Amino acid sequence: MAGRRILLTGVSSYLGTEIARGLATDPAIEYVAGLDERPPRTRLEGVEFIEADIRSSDLTEIVPRLRVDTVIHNKIVRRPGPGVSARAAHDVNVIGTLQLVAACERAPSVGAIVVRGSAGIYGAEPEAPQFFTEELARLYPLRTRFQRDVGEIESLFDAFARRNRDVVCTMLRYQPAIGPTLDTQVTRYLSLPLVPVPLGFDPRLQLVHERDAVDATLAAVRNPVRGPVNVAGPGTIGLSRLLRRAGKVALPVPRPLFATATLAARRLGLASVSPDLRRLLLYGRAVDTTRLAEEVGFRPRYSTPEAVEDWVRSRGSRRITTAVGELLPGG
Amino acid sequence: VSAARESDGRDPGIEHEGEPPASDQASPALPLRPAVYFLRGLRRGLARGASPLEALAGVAVGLPAEAREAFEAGLRRLEGDFPEDEWGFDEGFAETVYPLLELMYERWWRAKAVGVANVPGHGRALLVANHAGVLPWDALMISTAILREHPLPRFARYLVLKWAFDMPWLSIAVRKLGGAVASPYNAIRLLEEEHLVTVFPEGERGIGKSWSERYRLQRFGRGGFVEIALRTGAPIVPVAVVGSEEIYPKLADVRALARLLNTPYFPVTPTFPALGPLGAVPLPSRWRIEFCEPIETAPYGPDAAEDRRLVLELSEQVRETIQEHLLEGVFERGAPFL
């Protein structure tokens, strides 16, 4: 069998670049194309960079020409960065996915699609089961803009998979990632000097280590399965325990003022907290990862508490007790 | 603090320079002494170039064994170095509040457990009980009864109404003490992990019972708990809790306020809302917790969960067992508050 040919969208994001690097070193893969609006920050050996806007209809020409057998969709904006409007992010998520799906319809060579989606579709609800299995999506209304984006992305690929029974569509539902080199909304929030938390709530959080986040996509490319698959480090960690591990000081804010407090942090340019993260910090969310382990055959190296440990170690942060010791006289 | 205990807990391998004699610590007139000694020791440790944590541990050596243990455990908690399972059950927290639960069990409610041996010592089991009271005291007292009286004690998990997880502090306490949202997915997962799980099929109807309806079991829904037991092959242990239905005697229900606060009920009791937060203090009724003969479900096989007739039959059987033992129990117990 000839080597596999793969197209990766969103190659210039941090995880996109890491995924491309992983693909390029796999001997079973013959060709890797990376598509994005701007080139990746580092030179990628063995990856052909294609500069294109995923929202444009150029995709319908580009994708069939590449004769790829697998498409990895990584161009999903979880949180618009500075200078990107919510509107533009929504366009990338929904129109971009629409264009990609349309392009795949025109490319008969495509046999598998792997989407790096989000567990955000489950939401964060007080009455939710403590572990979401894959069939429990849309148990609750999609409350935020990002949730609705993810809902639309999933619907587009569902419809595509129904029309093209011979194409295997894997929808990876990622919990938020954390790791030493990752710079995301969650890591920025956790790095605030004083971390605002909702008063009287201590949700169970579940995260995935950045290394596992990359490897899970690579595993799904090697062994694509049909339908949604949850991706997370096993186990959970309470928010307060996480902050204590990181030596952070929590600032409890009454729930009605919490949105205002996070908005203030955004105004100060410290960190922005999306409505999704805000709900997550109230109610938490965890998923069941049986399908990832048994069907995709990927077991994350880091559990959620271990992923947090690794992130804490990399920051070389001070513990609360250390800080208290330094305040004592005669030290 | 006894001096004898202190010398027992002392590690002979570690030097005790500058430590005050034990008689000083025992002197009641100088409660500040240990604190001064402690701070002085800490400063000395830091001056020697030890890291603050080592210095703290160093002075902690001089403390009596028990205080030292508590102190070190406190330090570890402050560092987030304590285990929580994936459900958020916090063993250290449960151990810390266990004396309080025991106090409620023993002194406040003078509880008596009957038939604890009916709770399996190993493996999964579904405890099905009558429900009352807005706070899940009954679930905690069932867990306490098993911890105290069972030859193989373990912490029974329990399912609570969803709104408990939307309440500040209550959500934390419930999660850390082994509670989960009342959802069949949670029940099945807990049972598959071989836990004891307490459920209250009366649900919202149970906590909304008025004073005149006490010990009259409400409808058991569609028998979802039987389906769960059949699917997982877990034995059902009916539990009749007498006493819990008198701790918050509901005299009236203010619907408008309930709707405003998004709670299922806004109960008016003799103490709530008249006494404000004090109204959350449960009345000291006398309790009797009876664990009845388990009903085995494994012989039916997991497919029997689809059999509506069997599900309703078993559900009715469990309901009747609990109702019968409740009425007996109320009689056995005698006066509710004496």
Short mmCIF file of N, CA and C in Angstrom, two decimals, chain A residues 40-175:
data_model
loop_
_atom_site.label_atom_id
_atom_site.label_comp_id
_atom_site.label_asym_id
_atom_site.label_seq_id
_atom_site.Cartn_x
_atom_site.Cartn_y
_atom_site.Cartn_z
N PRO A 40 2.92 28.83 9.48
CA PRO A 40 3.22 28.46 10.87
C PRO A 40 4.43 29.22 11.38
N ARG A 41 4.52 29.39 12.69
CA ARG A 41 5.60 30.19 13.28
C ARG A 41 6.97 29.53 13.06
N THR A 42 7.00 28.21 13.04
CA THR A 42 8.27 27.52 12.80
C THR A 42 8.20 26.80 11.46
N ARG A 43 9.40 26.58 10.85
CA ARG A 43 9.43 25.87 9.58
C ARG A 43 9.08 24.41 9.82
N LEU A 44 8.19 23.89 9.01
CA LEU A 44 7.78 22.51 9.18
C LEU A 44 8.42 21.66 8.09
N GLU A 45 9.28 20.74 8.50
CA GLU A 45 9.97 19.84 7.58
C GLU A 45 8.96 18.83 7.04
N GLY A 46 8.92 18.68 5.74
CA GLY A 46 8.07 17.63 5.15
C GLY A 46 6.59 17.95 5.14
N VAL A 47 6.24 19.24 5.28
CA VAL A 47 4.82 19.61 5.22
C VAL A 47 4.68 20.69 4.16
N GLU A 48 3.80 20.48 3.21
CA GLU A 48 3.57 21.52 2.21
C GLU A 48 2.55 22.50 2.76
N PHE A 49 2.97 23.77 2.87
CA PHE A 49 2.06 24.78 3.39
C PHE A 49 1.23 25.38 2.26
N ILE A 50 -0.07 25.42 2.46
CA ILE A 50 -0.97 25.99 1.46
C ILE A 50 -1.65 27.19 2.09
N GLU A 51 -1.38 28.37 1.53
CA GLU A 51 -1.96 29.57 2.11
C GLU A 51 -3.33 29.79 1.51
N ALA A 52 -4.35 29.64 2.31
CA ALA A 52 -5.71 29.85 1.82
C ALA A 52 -6.62 30.16 2.99
N ASP A 53 -7.66 30.93 2.70
CA ASP A 53 -8.66 31.23 3.71
C ASP A 53 -9.70 30.12 3.66
N ILE A 54 -9.90 29.47 4.80
CA ILE A 54 -10.81 28.32 4.82
C ILE A 54 -12.24 28.73 4.48
N ARG A 55 -12.55 30.03 4.63
CA ARG A 55 -13.91 30.49 4.36
C ARG A 55 -14.16 30.67 2.87
N SER A 56 -13.09 30.66 2.08
CA SER A 56 -13.27 30.95 0.65
C SER A 56 -13.63 29.69 -0.12
N SER A 57 -14.21 29.90 -1.29
CA SER A 57 -14.65 28.76 -2.09
C SER A 57 -13.48 28.15 -2.86
N ASP A 58 -12.27 28.72 -2.69
CA ASP A 58 -11.08 28.13 -3.33
C ASP A 58 -10.89 26.68 -2.91
N LEU A 59 -11.40 26.38 -1.69
CA LEU A 59 -11.20 25.05 -1.14
C LEU A 59 -11.73 23.96 -2.08
N THR A 60 -12.84 24.24 -2.74
CA THR A 60 -13.44 23.24 -3.64
C THR A 60 -12.49 22.88 -4.77
N GLU A 61 -11.52 23.77 -5.07
CA GLU A 61 -10.53 23.44 -6.10
C GLU A 61 -9.31 22.79 -5.49
N ILE A 62 -8.89 23.33 -4.33
CA ILE A 62 -7.64 22.86 -3.72
C ILE A 62 -7.74 21.42 -3.26
N VAL A 63 -8.77 21.09 -2.51
CA VAL A 63 -8.85 19.78 -1.86
C VAL A 63 -8.85 18.62 -2.86
N PRO A 64 -9.69 18.66 -3.93
CA PRO A 64 -9.66 17.52 -4.87
C PRO A 64 -8.29 17.38 -5.54
N ARG A 65 -7.61 18.51 -5.79
CA ARG A 65 -6.33 18.48 -6.49
C ARG A 65 -5.25 17.75 -5.67
N LEU A 66 -5.36 17.84 -4.34
CA LEU A 66 -4.32 17.28 -3.48
C LEU A 66 -4.37 15.75 -3.43
N ARG A 67 -5.47 15.15 -3.82
CA ARG A 67 -5.68 13.70 -3.80
C ARG A 67 -5.30 13.11 -2.44
N VAL A 68 -5.87 13.71 -1.37
CA VAL A 68 -5.59 13.20 -0.02
C VAL A 68 -6.62 12.14 0.34
N ASP A 69 -6.22 11.21 1.22
CA ASP A 69 -7.19 10.20 1.68
C ASP A 69 -7.79 10.56 3.03
N THR A 70 -7.11 11.48 3.75
CA THR A 70 -7.61 11.85 5.08
C THR A 70 -7.57 13.36 5.24
N VAL A 71 -8.62 13.92 5.79
CA VAL A 71 -8.64 15.35 6.10
C VAL A 71 -8.77 15.50 7.61
N ILE A 72 -7.87 16.30 8.19
CA ILE A 72 -7.99 16.63 9.62
C ILE A 72 -8.46 18.06 9.72
N HIS A 73 -9.60 18.28 10.35
CA HIS A 73 -10.14 19.62 10.48
C HIS A 73 -9.78 20.15 11.87
N ASN A 74 -8.84 21.10 11.86
CA ASN A 74 -8.35 21.66 13.12
C ASN A 74 -8.63 23.15 13.21
N LYS A 75 -9.21 23.72 12.13
CA LYS A 75 -9.42 25.16 12.11
C LYS A 75 -10.75 25.48 12.80
N ILE A 76 -10.78 25.34 14.11
CA ILE A 76 -11.96 25.69 14.87
C ILE A 76 -11.52 26.66 15.96
N VAL A 77 -12.09 27.85 15.94
CA VAL A 77 -11.67 28.89 16.89
C VAL A 77 -12.44 28.70 18.19
N ARG A 78 -11.71 28.37 19.24
CA ARG A 78 -12.36 28.14 20.53
C ARG A 78 -12.64 29.45 21.23
N ARG A 79 -11.70 30.37 21.07
CA ARG A 79 -11.86 31.65 21.72
C ARG A 79 -11.17 32.68 20.85
N PRO A 80 -11.92 33.66 20.29
CA PRO A 80 -11.25 34.62 19.42
C PRO A 80 -10.15 35.38 20.15
N GLY A 81 -8.96 35.43 19.56
CA GLY A 81 -7.85 36.15 20.16
C GLY A 81 -8.02 37.64 19.97
N PRO A 82 -7.04 38.43 20.40
CA PRO A 82 -7.15 39.88 20.24
C PRO A 82 -7.20 40.24 18.75
N GLY A 83 -8.06 41.17 18.41
CA GLY A 83 -8.14 41.61 17.03
C GLY A 83 -9.03 40.74 16.16
N VAL A 84 -9.59 39.68 16.74
CA VAL A 84 -10.51 38.84 15.98
C VAL A 84 -11.89 39.01 16.59
N SER A 85 -12.84 39.44 15.77
CA SER A 85 -14.18 39.65 16.32
C SER A 85 -14.89 38.32 16.48
N ALA A 86 -15.88 38.33 17.35
CA ALA A 86 -16.67 37.12 17.58
C ALA A 86 -17.32 36.68 16.27
N ARG A 87 -17.70 37.68 15.50
CA ARG A 87 -18.36 37.44 14.21
C ARG A 87 -17.41 36.67 13.27
N ALA A 88 -16.14 37.12 13.21
CA ALA A 88 -15.16 36.48 12.34
C ALA A 88 -14.89 35.05 12.79
N ALA A 89 -14.82 34.87 14.12
CA ALA A 89 -14.58 33.53 14.65
C ALA A 89 -15.72 32.60 14.26
N HIS A 90 -16.92 33.12 14.37
CA HIS A 90 -18.10 32.33 14.01
C HIS A 90 -18.05 31.96 12.53
N ASP A 91 -17.62 32.92 11.70
CA ASP A 91 -17.50 32.67 10.25
C ASP A 91 -16.51 31.55 9.98
N VAL A 92 -15.34 31.62 10.65
CA VAL A 92 -14.33 30.59 10.44
C VAL A 92 -14.90 29.23 10.84
N ASN A 93 -15.58 29.20 11.98
CA ASN A 93 -16.09 27.93 12.48
C ASN A 93 -17.15 27.34 11.57
N VAL A 94 -18.13 28.16 11.21
CA VAL A 94 -19.29 27.61 10.51
C VAL A 94 -19.10 27.65 8.99
N ILE A 95 -18.76 28.84 8.45
CA ILE A 95 -18.59 28.93 7.00
C ILE A 95 -17.38 28.12 6.56
N GLY A 96 -16.31 28.18 7.37
CA GLY A 96 -15.11 27.42 7.06
C GLY A 96 -15.40 25.93 6.98
N THR A 97 -16.12 25.43 7.97
CA THR A 97 -16.46 24.01 7.97
C THR A 97 -17.35 23.67 6.78
N LEU A 98 -18.28 24.57 6.49
CA LEU A 98 -19.19 24.36 5.35
C LEU A 98 -18.39 24.22 4.06
N GLN A 99 -17.42 25.14 3.86
CA GLN A 99 -16.59 25.09 2.65
C GLN A 99 -15.78 23.80 2.59
N LEU A 100 -15.26 23.38 3.73
CA LEU A 100 -14.45 22.17 3.79
C LEU A 100 -15.31 20.95 3.44
N VAL A 101 -16.52 20.90 4.01
CA VAL A 101 -17.42 19.78 3.74
C VAL A 101 -17.76 19.75 2.25
N ALA A 102 -18.03 20.95 1.70
CA ALA A 102 -18.36 21.02 0.27
C ALA A 102 -17.18 20.53 -0.57
N ALA A 103 -15.97 20.91 -0.16
CA ALA A 103 -14.78 20.49 -0.90
C ALA A 103 -14.60 18.98 -0.82
N CYS A 104 -14.90 18.40 0.35
CA CYS A 104 -14.75 16.95 0.52
C CYS A 104 -15.76 16.20 -0.36
N GLU A 105 -16.93 16.81 -0.57
CA GLU A 105 -17.93 16.18 -1.45
C GLU A 105 -17.37 16.04 -2.87
N ARG A 106 -16.50 17.00 -3.26
CA ARG A 106 -15.94 16.99 -4.61
C ARG A 106 -14.69 16.14 -4.71
N ALA A 107 -14.18 15.64 -3.56
CA ALA A 107 -12.90 14.92 -3.57
C ALA A 107 -13.16 13.44 -3.29
N PRO A 108 -13.29 12.63 -4.34
CA PRO A 108 -13.61 11.21 -4.13
C PRO A 108 -12.49 10.43 -3.43
N SER A 109 -11.28 11.01 -3.41
CA SER A 109 -10.17 10.28 -2.78
C SER A 109 -10.29 10.26 -1.26
N VAL A 110 -11.09 11.20 -0.69
CA VAL A 110 -11.15 11.30 0.78
C VAL A 110 -11.91 10.11 1.36
N GLY A 111 -11.24 9.39 2.26
CA GLY A 111 -11.87 8.22 2.88
C GLY A 111 -12.11 8.40 4.37
N ALA A 112 -11.45 9.41 4.93
CA ALA A 112 -11.62 9.61 6.38
C ALA A 112 -11.49 11.09 6.71
N ILE A 113 -12.32 11.55 7.63
CA ILE A 113 -12.23 12.93 8.13
C ILE A 113 -12.14 12.86 9.64
N VAL A 114 -11.14 13.55 10.19
CA VAL A 114 -11.01 13.62 11.65
C VAL A 114 -11.18 15.08 12.04
N VAL A 115 -12.14 15.36 12.92
CA VAL A 115 -12.40 16.73 13.34
C VAL A 115 -11.96 16.90 14.78
N ARG A 116 -11.15 17.95 15.02
CA ARG A 116 -10.77 18.25 16.40
C ARG A 116 -11.84 19.19 16.98
N GLY A 117 -12.94 18.57 17.41
CA GLY A 117 -14.08 19.33 17.91
C GLY A 117 -13.94 19.62 19.40
N SER A 118 -15.08 19.84 20.05
CA SER A 118 -15.03 20.26 21.46
C SER A 118 -16.09 19.55 22.29
N ALA A 119 -15.73 19.23 23.53
CA ALA A 119 -16.70 18.68 24.48
C ALA A 119 -17.62 19.78 24.98
N GLY A 120 -17.37 21.02 24.52
CA GLY A 120 -18.24 22.14 24.90
C GLY A 120 -19.67 21.89 24.49
N ILE A 121 -19.89 21.01 23.52
CA ILE A 121 -21.26 20.75 23.07
C ILE A 121 -22.12 20.17 24.20
N TYR A 122 -21.49 19.52 25.17
CA TYR A 122 -22.26 18.97 26.29
C TYR A 122 -22.72 20.07 27.24
N GLY A 123 -22.02 21.20 27.21
CA GLY A 123 -22.34 22.28 28.13
C GLY A 123 -21.83 22.00 29.52
N ALA A 124 -22.19 22.87 30.45
CA ALA A 124 -21.86 22.67 31.87
C ALA A 124 -23.14 22.99 32.62
N GLU A 125 -23.73 21.97 33.24
CA GLU A 125 -25.06 22.12 33.82
C GLU A 125 -25.07 21.53 35.21
N PRO A 126 -25.85 22.15 36.13
CA PRO A 126 -25.90 21.58 37.48
C PRO A 126 -26.53 20.19 37.49
N GLU A 127 -27.49 19.93 36.58
CA GLU A 127 -28.20 18.66 36.64
C GLU A 127 -27.60 17.62 35.71
N ALA A 128 -26.43 17.93 35.13
CA ALA A 128 -25.85 17.02 34.15
C ALA A 128 -25.31 15.77 34.84
N PRO A 129 -25.32 14.64 34.11
CA PRO A 129 -24.64 13.46 34.66
C PRO A 129 -23.16 13.78 34.90
N GLN A 130 -22.57 13.13 35.88
CA GLN A 130 -21.19 13.46 36.24
C GLN A 130 -20.19 13.08 35.15
N PHE A 131 -20.56 12.14 34.27
CA PHE A 131 -19.69 11.79 33.13
C PHE A 131 -20.54 11.69 31.88
N PHE A 132 -20.23 12.51 30.89
CA PHE A 132 -20.96 12.46 29.63
C PHE A 132 -20.40 11.34 28.77
N THR A 133 -21.26 10.45 28.31
CA THR A 133 -20.84 9.52 27.27
C THR A 133 -21.22 10.15 25.93
N GLU A 134 -20.70 9.57 24.82
CA GLU A 134 -20.83 10.23 23.53
C GLU A 134 -22.28 10.44 23.09
N GLU A 135 -23.20 9.56 23.54
CA GLU A 135 -24.58 9.73 23.06
C GLU A 135 -25.34 10.81 23.82
N LEU A 136 -24.70 11.45 24.80
CA LEU A 136 -25.42 12.41 25.63
C LEU A 136 -25.28 13.86 25.17
N ALA A 137 -24.84 14.09 23.93
CA ALA A 137 -24.77 15.47 23.45
C ALA A 137 -26.20 15.99 23.27
N ARG A 138 -26.35 17.30 23.35
CA ARG A 138 -27.65 17.96 23.15
C ARG A 138 -28.70 17.50 24.14
N LEU A 139 -28.27 17.15 25.33
CA LEU A 139 -29.20 16.85 26.41
C LEU A 139 -29.82 18.17 26.89
N TYR A 140 -29.05 19.23 26.74
CA TYR A 140 -29.47 20.56 27.20
C TYR A 140 -29.38 21.52 26.03
N PRO A 141 -30.09 22.65 26.13
CA PRO A 141 -29.99 23.63 25.04
C PRO A 141 -28.56 24.13 24.88
N LEU A 142 -28.18 24.43 23.64
CA LEU A 142 -26.85 25.00 23.38
C LEU A 142 -26.94 26.48 23.75
N ARG A 143 -26.24 26.86 24.83
CA ARG A 143 -26.48 28.17 25.42
C ARG A 143 -25.57 29.27 24.89
N THR A 144 -24.35 28.94 24.51
CA THR A 144 -23.41 29.98 24.12
C THR A 144 -23.16 29.94 22.62
N ARG A 145 -22.55 31.02 22.14
CA ARG A 145 -22.26 31.14 20.72
C ARG A 145 -21.34 30.00 20.27
N PHE A 146 -20.31 29.72 21.09
CA PHE A 146 -19.36 28.68 20.71
C PHE A 146 -20.05 27.31 20.68
N GLN A 147 -20.93 27.07 21.68
CA GLN A 147 -21.66 25.80 21.69
C GLN A 147 -22.49 25.64 20.43
N ARG A 148 -23.13 26.74 20.01
CA ARG A 148 -23.96 26.66 18.80
C ARG A 148 -23.08 26.42 17.58
N ASP A 149 -21.87 27.04 17.57
CA ASP A 149 -20.93 26.79 16.48
C ASP A 149 -20.59 25.30 16.42
N VAL A 150 -20.23 24.75 17.58
CA VAL A 150 -19.86 23.33 17.62
C VAL A 150 -21.03 22.46 17.18
N GLY A 151 -22.23 22.85 17.63
CA GLY A 151 -23.42 22.11 17.23
C GLY A 151 -23.58 22.10 15.73
N GLU A 152 -23.33 23.26 15.11
CA GLU A 152 -23.48 23.37 13.66
C GLU A 152 -22.41 22.56 12.94
N ILE A 153 -21.17 22.63 13.46
CA ILE A 153 -20.07 21.86 12.86
C ILE A 153 -20.40 20.37 12.90
N GLU A 154 -20.89 19.91 14.06
CA GLU A 154 -21.22 18.48 14.18
C GLU A 154 -22.34 18.10 13.23
N SER A 155 -23.35 18.98 13.10
CA SER A 155 -24.46 18.68 12.20
C SER A 155 -23.98 18.55 10.76
N LEU A 156 -23.07 19.47 10.35
CA LEU A 156 -22.57 19.44 8.98
C LEU A 156 -21.87 18.12 8.69
N PHE A 157 -21.01 17.67 9.63
CA PHE A 157 -20.29 16.42 9.40
C PHE A 157 -21.22 15.21 9.51
N ASP A 158 -22.22 15.30 10.40
CA ASP A 158 -23.21 14.20 10.49
C ASP A 158 -23.90 14.02 9.15
N ALA A 159 -24.34 15.15 8.59
CA ALA A 159 -25.06 15.07 7.32
C ALA A 159 -24.14 14.53 6.23
N PHE A 160 -22.88 14.98 6.24
CA PHE A 160 -21.92 14.51 5.25
C PHE A 160 -21.71 13.00 5.38
N ALA A 161 -21.58 12.54 6.64
CA ALA A 161 -21.34 11.11 6.87
C ALA A 161 -22.54 10.28 6.44
N ARG A 162 -23.73 10.83 6.60
CA ARG A 162 -24.94 10.10 6.19
C ARG A 162 -24.99 9.96 4.67
N ARG A 163 -24.60 11.05 3.96
CA ARG A 163 -24.65 11.02 2.49
C ARG A 163 -23.53 10.17 1.91
N ASN A 164 -22.36 10.14 2.61
CA ASN A 164 -21.20 9.41 2.08
C ASN A 164 -20.84 8.29 3.05
N ARG A 165 -21.54 7.16 2.92
CA ARG A 165 -21.37 6.08 3.88
C ARG A 165 -19.95 5.51 3.86
N ASP A 166 -19.22 5.68 2.72
CA ASP A 166 -17.89 5.08 2.63
C ASP A 166 -16.81 5.97 3.27
N VAL A 167 -17.18 7.18 3.69
CA VAL A 167 -16.20 8.04 4.36
C VAL A 167 -16.40 7.91 5.87
N VAL A 168 -15.28 7.66 6.58
CA VAL A 168 -15.35 7.54 8.04
C VAL A 168 -15.14 8.92 8.65
N CYS A 169 -16.12 9.42 9.37
CA CYS A 169 -16.00 10.74 10.02
C CYS A 169 -15.82 10.55 11.52
N THR A 170 -14.70 11.01 12.04
CA THR A 170 -14.45 10.94 13.48
C THR A 170 -14.59 12.33 14.07
N MET A 171 -15.50 12.48 15.02
CA MET A 171 -15.67 13.77 15.69
C MET A 171 -15.03 13.66 17.07
N LEU A 172 -13.84 14.25 17.21
CA LEU A 172 -13.17 14.20 18.50
C LEU A 172 -13.71 15.33 19.37
N ARG A 173 -14.23 14.99 20.52
CA ARG A 173 -14.75 16.04 21.42
C ARG A 173 -13.74 16.27 22.53
N TYR A 174 -12.98 17.36 22.38
CA TYR A 174 -11.88 17.66 23.29
C TYR A 174 -12.34 18.42 24.52
N GLN A 175 -11.85 17.99 25.67
CA GLN A 175 -11.94 18.83 26.86
C GLN A 175 -10.83 19.88 26.73
#
